[in-house]
PDB file of C-alpha atoms in Angstrom:
ATOM      1  CA  MET A   1     130.891  22.655 222.081  1.00 85.00           C
ATOM      2  CA  GLU A   2     129.828  25.894 220.397  1.00 88.00           C
ATOM      3  CA  LYS A   3     128.805  28.646 222.804  1.00 93.00           C
ATOM      4  CA  PHE A   4     125.224  29.866 222.844  1.00 96.00           C
ATOM      5  CA  THR A   5     124.938  33.561 223.659  1.00 96.00           C
ATOM      6  CA  THR A   6     122.575  35.389 221.293  1.00 97.00           C
ATOM      7  CA  LEU A   7     120.889  33.862 218.275  1.00 98.00           C
ATOM      8  CA  THR A   8     118.922  35.686 215.587  1.00 97.00           C
ATOM      9  CA  GLY A   9     117.344  33.583 212.895  1.00 96.00           C
ATOM     10  CA  VAL A  10     114.238  32.408 211.124  1.00 97.00           C
ATOM     11  CA  ALA A  11     111.909  30.278 213.252  1.00 97.00           C
ATOM     12  CA  ALA A  12     110.108  27.375 211.602  1.00 98.00           C
ATOM     13  CA  PRO A  13     106.692  26.356 212.974  1.00 98.00           C
ATOM     14  CA  MET A  14     106.069  22.653 213.570  1.00 97.00           C
ATOM     15  CA  ARG A  15     102.560  22.289 214.963  1.00 96.00           C
ATOM     16  CA  ILE A  16     102.935  18.593 215.686  1.00 96.00           C
ATOM     17  CA  THR A  17     102.714  17.093 219.169  1.00 97.00           C
ATOM     18  CA  ASN A  18     104.706  14.101 220.455  1.00 97.00           C
ATOM     19  CA  VAL A  19     107.445  14.292 217.817  1.00 97.00           C
ATOM     20  CA  ASP A  20     109.642  11.380 218.849  1.00 96.00           C
ATOM     21  CA  THR A  21     113.340  10.904 218.216  1.00 96.00           C
ATOM     22  CA  ASP A  22     112.635   8.334 215.492  1.00 95.00           C
ATOM     23  CA  ARG A  23     110.821  11.031 213.515  1.00 96.00           C
ATOM     24  CA  ILE A  24     113.646  13.468 214.180  1.00 97.00           C
ATOM     25  CA  ILE A  25     116.282  11.016 212.898  1.00 96.00           C
ATOM     26  CA  PRO A  26     115.089   7.568 211.738  1.00 94.00           C
ATOM     27  CA  LYS A  27     116.920   4.408 212.758  1.00 91.00           C
ATOM     28  CA  GLN A  28     118.726   3.888 209.434  1.00 90.00           C
ATOM     29  CA  TYR A  29     120.891   6.928 210.207  1.00 89.00           C
ATOM     30  CA  LEU A  30     122.124   5.591 213.546  1.00 88.00           C
ATOM     31  CA  LYS A  31     125.037   3.597 212.144  1.00 84.00           C
ATOM     32  CA  THR A  32     127.462   6.488 212.502  1.00 81.00           C
ATOM     33  CA  ILE A  33     129.039   7.884 215.652  1.00 80.00           C
ATOM     34  CA  LYS A  34     130.017  11.111 213.876  1.00 82.00           C
ATOM     35  CA  ARG A  35     128.083  14.230 214.732  1.00 82.00           C
ATOM     36  CA  THR A  36     128.286  15.605 211.203  1.00 85.00           C
ATOM     37  CA  GLY A  37     126.359  14.675 208.082  1.00 90.00           C
ATOM     38  CA  LEU A  38     123.137  13.812 209.904  1.00 95.00           C
ATOM     39  CA  GLY A  39     121.336  16.979 208.833  1.00 95.00           C
ATOM     40  CA  LYS A  40     120.376  15.289 205.558  1.00 94.00           C
ATOM     41  CA  GLY A  41     118.409  12.694 207.534  1.00 95.00           C
ATOM     42  CA  LEU A  42     116.632  15.169 209.818  1.00 97.00           C
ATOM     43  CA  PHE A  43     112.866  14.484 209.690  1.00 97.00           C
ATOM     44  CA  SER A  44     113.585  12.436 206.544  1.00 96.00           C
ATOM     45  CA  GLU A  45     110.296  10.521 206.652  1.00 95.00           C
ATOM     46  CA  MET A  46     108.430  13.838 206.564  1.00 96.00           C
ATOM     47  CA  ARG A  47     110.889  15.772 204.378  1.00 96.00           C
ATOM     48  CA  TYR A  48     111.115  13.290 201.518  1.00 97.00           C
ATOM     49  CA  ASN A  49     108.648  11.337 199.393  1.00 96.00           C
ATOM     50  CA  ASP A  50     109.067   7.603 198.752  1.00 94.00           C
ATOM     51  CA  ASP A  51     110.944   8.344 195.525  1.00 95.00           C
ATOM     52  CA  GLY A  52     113.472  10.516 197.386  1.00 93.00           C
ATOM     53  CA  SER A  53     112.098  13.825 196.129  1.00 96.00           C
ATOM     54  CA  GLU A  54     111.345  16.606 198.593  1.00 96.00           C
ATOM     55  CA  ASN A  55     107.884  16.878 200.083  1.00 97.00           C
ATOM     56  CA  PRO A  56     106.975  20.509 199.283  1.00 96.00           C
ATOM     57  CA  ASP A  57     104.432  20.597 202.111  1.00 96.00           C
ATOM     58  CA  PHE A  58     106.996  19.942 204.832  1.00 97.00           C
ATOM     59  CA  VAL A  59     107.944  23.174 206.583  1.00 97.00           C
ATOM     60  CA  LEU A  60     111.739  22.875 206.284  1.00 97.00           C
ATOM     61  CA  ASN A  61     111.440  22.344 202.518  1.00 97.00           C
ATOM     62  CA  GLN A  62     109.628  25.640 202.058  1.00 96.00           C
ATOM     63  CA  PRO A  63     111.911  28.439 200.792  1.00 96.00           C
ATOM     64  CA  ALA A  64     111.326  30.700 203.785  1.00 96.00           C
ATOM     65  CA  TYR A  65     112.393  28.021 206.281  1.00 97.00           C
ATOM     66  CA  ARG A  66     115.250  26.169 204.562  1.00 95.00           C
ATOM     67  CA  ASN A  67     117.810  27.987 206.700  1.00 95.00           C
ATOM     68  CA  ALA A  68     115.789  28.070 209.925  1.00 97.00           C
ATOM     69  CA  LYS A  69     117.835  28.279 213.116  1.00 98.00           C
ATOM     70  CA  VAL A  70     114.905  28.043 215.527  1.00 98.00           C
ATOM     71  CA  LEU A  71     112.149  25.442 215.736  1.00 98.00           C
ATOM     72  CA  VAL A  72     108.834  26.283 217.390  1.00 98.00           C
ATOM     73  CA  ALA A  73     107.339  22.877 218.162  1.00 98.00           C
ATOM     74  CA  GLY A  74     104.312  21.180 219.666  1.00 97.00           C
ATOM     75  CA  ASP A  75     104.087  19.594 223.117  1.00 97.00           C
ATOM     76  CA  ASN A  76     106.338  16.742 224.260  1.00 97.00           C
ATOM     77  CA  PHE A  77     109.029  17.246 221.634  1.00 98.00           C
ATOM     78  CA  GLY A  78     111.807  14.638 221.551  1.00 97.00           C
ATOM     79  CA  CYS A  79     109.910  11.794 223.211  1.00 96.00           C
ATOM     80  CA  GLY A  80     110.692   8.150 222.511  1.00 91.00           C
ATOM     81  CA  SER A  81     114.143   6.586 222.535  1.00 86.00           C
ATOM     82  CA  SER A  82     117.162   8.313 224.050  1.00 84.00           C
ATOM     83  CA  ARG A  83     119.244   8.507 220.853  1.00 88.00           C
ATOM     84  CA  GLU A  84     121.713  11.402 220.971  1.00 93.00           C
ATOM     85  CA  HIS A  85     121.706  11.385 217.160  1.00 95.00           C
ATOM     86  CA  ALA A  86     118.516  13.489 217.356  1.00 96.00           C
ATOM     87  CA  PRO A  87     120.206  16.675 218.641  1.00 96.00           C
ATOM     88  CA  TRP A  88     123.225  15.897 216.428  1.00 96.00           C
ATOM     89  CA  ALA A  89     120.937  15.931 213.376  1.00 97.00           C
ATOM     90  CA  LEU A  90     119.202  19.142 214.460  1.00 98.00           C
ATOM     91  CA  ALA A  91     122.532  20.896 215.059  1.00 97.00           C
ATOM     92  CA  ASP A  92     123.983  19.646 211.776  1.00 97.00           C
ATOM     93  CA  PHE A  93     120.959  21.043 209.930  1.00 97.00           C
ATOM     94  CA  GLY A  94     121.492  24.390 211.668  1.00 97.00           C
ATOM     95  CA  ILE A  95     118.839  24.360 214.404  1.00 98.00           C
ATOM     96  CA  ARG A  96     120.318  25.952 217.545  1.00 98.00           C
ATOM     97  CA  CYS A  97     117.140  26.559 219.549  1.00 98.00           C
ATOM     98  CA  ILE A  98     113.877  24.660 220.033  1.00 98.00           C
ATOM     99  CA  ILE A  99     110.883  26.186 221.792  1.00 98.00           C
ATOM    100  CA  SER A 100     107.970  24.127 223.119  1.00 98.00           C
ATOM    101  CA  THR A 101     105.752  23.698 226.161  1.00 98.00           C
ATOM    102  CA  SER A 102     107.477  20.426 227.097  1.00 98.00           C
ATOM    103  CA  PHE A 103     110.315  18.098 226.144  1.00 97.00           C
ATOM    104  CA  ALA A 104     111.222  14.517 226.956  1.00 96.00           C
ATOM    105  CA  ASP A 105     113.817  14.662 229.753  1.00 96.00           C
ATOM    106  CA  ILE A 106     116.624  12.748 228.015  1.00 95.00           C
ATOM    107  CA  PHE A 107     116.227  14.701 224.783  1.00 97.00           C
ATOM    108  CA  PHE A 108     116.131  17.970 226.758  1.00 97.00           C
ATOM    109  CA  ASN A 109     119.430  17.122 228.469  1.00 95.00           C
ATOM    110  CA  ASN A 110     121.034  15.868 225.249  1.00 95.00           C
ATOM    111  CA  CYS A 111     120.243  19.190 223.582  1.00 96.00           C
ATOM    112  CA  ALA A 112     122.172  21.110 226.229  1.00 94.00           C
ATOM    113  CA  LYS A 113     125.133  18.715 225.903  1.00 93.00           C
ATOM    114  CA  ASN A 114     125.270  19.532 222.190  1.00 94.00           C
ATOM    115  CA  GLY A 115     124.913  23.310 222.277  1.00 94.00           C
ATOM    116  CA  ILE A 116     121.191  23.475 221.511  1.00 97.00           C
ATOM    117  CA  LEU A 117     119.040  25.680 223.731  1.00 98.00           C
ATOM    118  CA  ALA A 118     115.691  24.005 224.490  1.00 98.00           C
ATOM    119  CA  ILE A 119     113.254  26.547 225.916  1.00 98.00           C
ATOM    120  CA  ILE A 120     110.042  25.730 227.773  1.00 98.00           C
ATOM    121  CA  VAL A 121     107.242  28.312 227.530  1.00 98.00           C
ATOM    122  CA  SER A 122     103.584  28.436 228.493  1.00 98.00           C
ATOM    123  CA  PRO A 123     100.916  27.311 225.986  1.00 98.00           C
ATOM    124  CA  GLU A 124      99.843  30.950 225.587  1.00 97.00           C
ATOM    125  CA  ASN A 125     103.368  32.107 224.771  1.00 97.00           C
ATOM    126  CA  LEU A 126     103.921  29.156 222.446  1.00 98.00           C
ATOM    127  CA  GLU A 127     100.848  30.212 220.491  1.00 97.00           C
ATOM    128  CA  LYS A 128     102.274  33.734 220.163  1.00 96.00           C
ATOM    129  CA  LEU A 129     105.541  32.278 218.900  1.00 97.00           C
ATOM    130  CA  PHE A 130     103.687  30.064 216.415  1.00 97.00           C
ATOM    131  CA  ASP A 131     102.008  33.209 215.086  1.00 96.00           C
ATOM    132  CA  ASP A 132     105.437  34.837 214.696  1.00 96.00           C
ATOM    133  CA  ALA A 133     106.945  31.743 213.088  1.00 96.00           C
ATOM    134  CA  GLU A 134     104.151  31.477 210.534  1.00 95.00           C
ATOM    135  CA  ARG A 135     105.229  34.743 208.896  1.00 93.00           C
ATOM    136  CA  GLY A 136     107.593  32.954 206.539  1.00 90.00           C
ATOM    137  CA  ALA A 137     110.761  34.889 205.708  1.00 83.00           C
ATOM    138  CA  ASN A 138     109.766  37.544 208.267  1.00 88.00           C
ATOM    139  CA  ALA A 139     109.608  34.962 211.054  1.00 92.00           C
ATOM    140  CA  THR A 140     112.803  36.138 212.727  1.00 96.00           C
ATOM    141  CA  LEU A 141     113.298  35.616 216.456  1.00 97.00           C
ATOM    142  CA  THR A 142     116.191  36.788 218.614  1.00 98.00           C
ATOM    143  CA  ILE A 143     117.046  34.609 221.603  1.00 98.00           C
ATOM    144  CA  ASP A 144     119.298  36.184 224.230  1.00 98.00           C
ATOM    145  CA  LEU A 145     120.416  33.581 226.726  1.00 98.00           C
ATOM    146  CA  GLU A 146     122.101  36.017 229.112  1.00 97.00           C
ATOM    147  CA  SER A 147     118.890  38.054 229.585  1.00 98.00           C
ATOM    148  CA  GLN A 148     116.690  34.955 229.058  1.00 98.00           C
ATOM    149  CA  THR A 149     114.500  36.688 226.497  1.00 98.00           C
ATOM    150  CA  ILE A 150     112.918  35.922 223.132  1.00 98.00           C
ATOM    151  CA  ARG A 151     112.266  38.951 220.914  1.00 97.00           C
ATOM    152  CA  GLY A 152     109.747  38.614 218.102  1.00 95.00           C
ATOM    153  CA  PRO A 153     109.713  40.295 214.678  1.00 93.00           C
ATOM    154  CA  ASP A 154     107.521  43.122 216.007  1.00 91.00           C
ATOM    155  CA  GLY A 155     109.824  43.792 218.954  1.00 91.00           C
ATOM    156  CA  GLY A 156     107.679  42.079 221.589  1.00 92.00           C
ATOM    157  CA  THR A 157     109.683  40.243 224.233  1.00 96.00           C
ATOM    158  CA  LEU A 158     109.031  37.074 226.214  1.00 97.00           C
ATOM    159  CA  HIS A 159     111.035  35.944 229.249  1.00 97.00           C
ATOM    160  CA  PHE A 160     111.962  32.290 229.772  1.00 98.00           C
ATOM    161  CA  ASP A 161     113.368  30.366 232.730  1.00 97.00           C
ATOM    162  CA  ILE A 162     116.423  28.131 232.634  1.00 97.00           C
ATOM    163  CA  ASP A 163     118.456  26.225 235.196  1.00 95.00           C
ATOM    164  CA  SER A 164     121.512  28.284 236.181  1.00 94.00           C
ATOM    165  CA  GLY A 165     123.941  25.416 235.617  1.00 92.00           C
ATOM    166  CA  ARG A 166     122.559  24.695 232.150  1.00 94.00           C
ATOM    167  CA  LYS A 167     122.737  28.397 231.332  1.00 95.00           C
ATOM    168  CA  GLU A 168     126.388  28.611 232.404  1.00 93.00           C
ATOM    169  CA  SER A 169     127.303  25.540 230.347  1.00 93.00           C
ATOM    170  CA  LEU A 170     125.658  26.876 227.183  1.00 96.00           C
ATOM    171  CA  LEU A 171     127.023  30.405 227.569  1.00 95.00           C
ATOM    172  CA  ASN A 172     130.557  29.055 227.953  1.00 93.00           C
ATOM    173  CA  GLY A 173     130.274  26.200 225.464  1.00 89.00           C
ATOM    174  CA  LEU A 174     131.025  23.567 228.094  1.00 80.00           C
ATOM    175  CA  ASP A 175     129.734  20.013 227.919  1.00 67.00           C
ATOM    176  CA  GLU A 176     130.223  17.633 230.857  1.00 64.00           C
ATOM    177  CA  ILE A 177     133.863  17.007 229.943  1.00 56.00           C
ATOM    178  CA  GLY A 178     134.469  20.734 229.607  1.00 59.00           C
ATOM    179  CA  LEU A 179     132.905  21.382 233.001  1.00 56.00           C
ATOM    180  CA  THR A 180     135.153  18.732 234.553  1.00 56.00           C
ATOM    181  CA  LEU A 181     138.266  20.212 232.941  1.00 56.00           C
ATOM    182  CA  LYS A 182     137.264  23.646 234.214  1.00 61.00           C
ATOM    183  CA  ARG A 183     137.484  22.235 237.730  1.00 64.00           C
ATOM    184  CA  ALA A 184     140.789  20.453 237.074  1.00 58.00           C
ATOM    185  CA  PRO A 185     142.860  22.629 239.469  1.00 74.00           C
ATOM    186  CA  LYS A 186     140.526  21.813 242.384  1.00 69.00           C
ATOM    187  CA  ILE A 187     140.478  18.126 241.429  1.00 67.00           C
ATOM    188  CA  ASP A 188     144.298  18.067 241.250  1.00 65.00           C
ATOM    189  CA  ALA A 189     144.591  19.820 244.617  1.00 66.00           C
ATOM    190  CA  TYR A 190     142.228  17.291 246.197  1.00 68.00           C
ATOM    191  CA  GLU A 191     144.180  14.365 244.774  1.00 71.00           C
ATOM    192  CA  GLU A 192     147.443  15.866 246.040  1.00 71.00           C
ATOM    193  CA  LYS A 193     145.934  16.035 249.538  1.00 71.00           C
ATOM    194  CA  LEU A 194     144.907  12.384 249.311  1.00 68.00           C
ATOM    195  CA  THR A 195     148.422  11.425 248.148  1.00 73.00           C
ATOM    196  CA  ALA A 196     150.004  13.375 251.020  1.00 73.00           C
ATOM    197  CA  ARG A 197     147.782  11.516 253.484  1.00 75.00           C
ATOM    198  CA  GLY A 198     148.765   8.158 251.984  1.00 73.00           C
ATOM    199  CA  PHE A 199     145.482   7.330 250.272  1.00 65.00           C
ATOM    200  CA  ALA A 200     146.849   7.205 246.710  1.00 59.00           C
TER     201      ALA A 200
END
């Protein structure tokens, strides 16, 4: 998993509440178990017209936001089914951080397992970040995970909270398997003790 330390990039505003995982990546893209190539299907029902052409009104199709790395989103982002393809699609598109007032629990955890930092802020701070994100090409945010800060284009800084274990995993690029392997020496020592006592 790619480490998350500091990220500077354009933030795209998505003032939509209750964006579910089916809107993030529709069901027709769920046939693969690969984590790559799903970026093309990200928000496809909003990004593309029925004839396959791009919807120019959708935020990620606008020139200023085509390479967005941050998504500033409405309440309850990632609700609906538990499909892990949703964070895979976001990461494949290039989104490394999502900021909202709330996330569905499974989606929130799946983001961390895939190197995406999901940040919860107050409604007041989200509104400030929407204002920053609506500046188009100047909508650059810097997210520093170590200091737990978000710096806006004018230099203003917001602090965010994060679980210490989640923070450690993201900073070190460790998913659940990586965390287990990190503890391998202690696990091996414990198993050796069990073997010596005749339990193996």
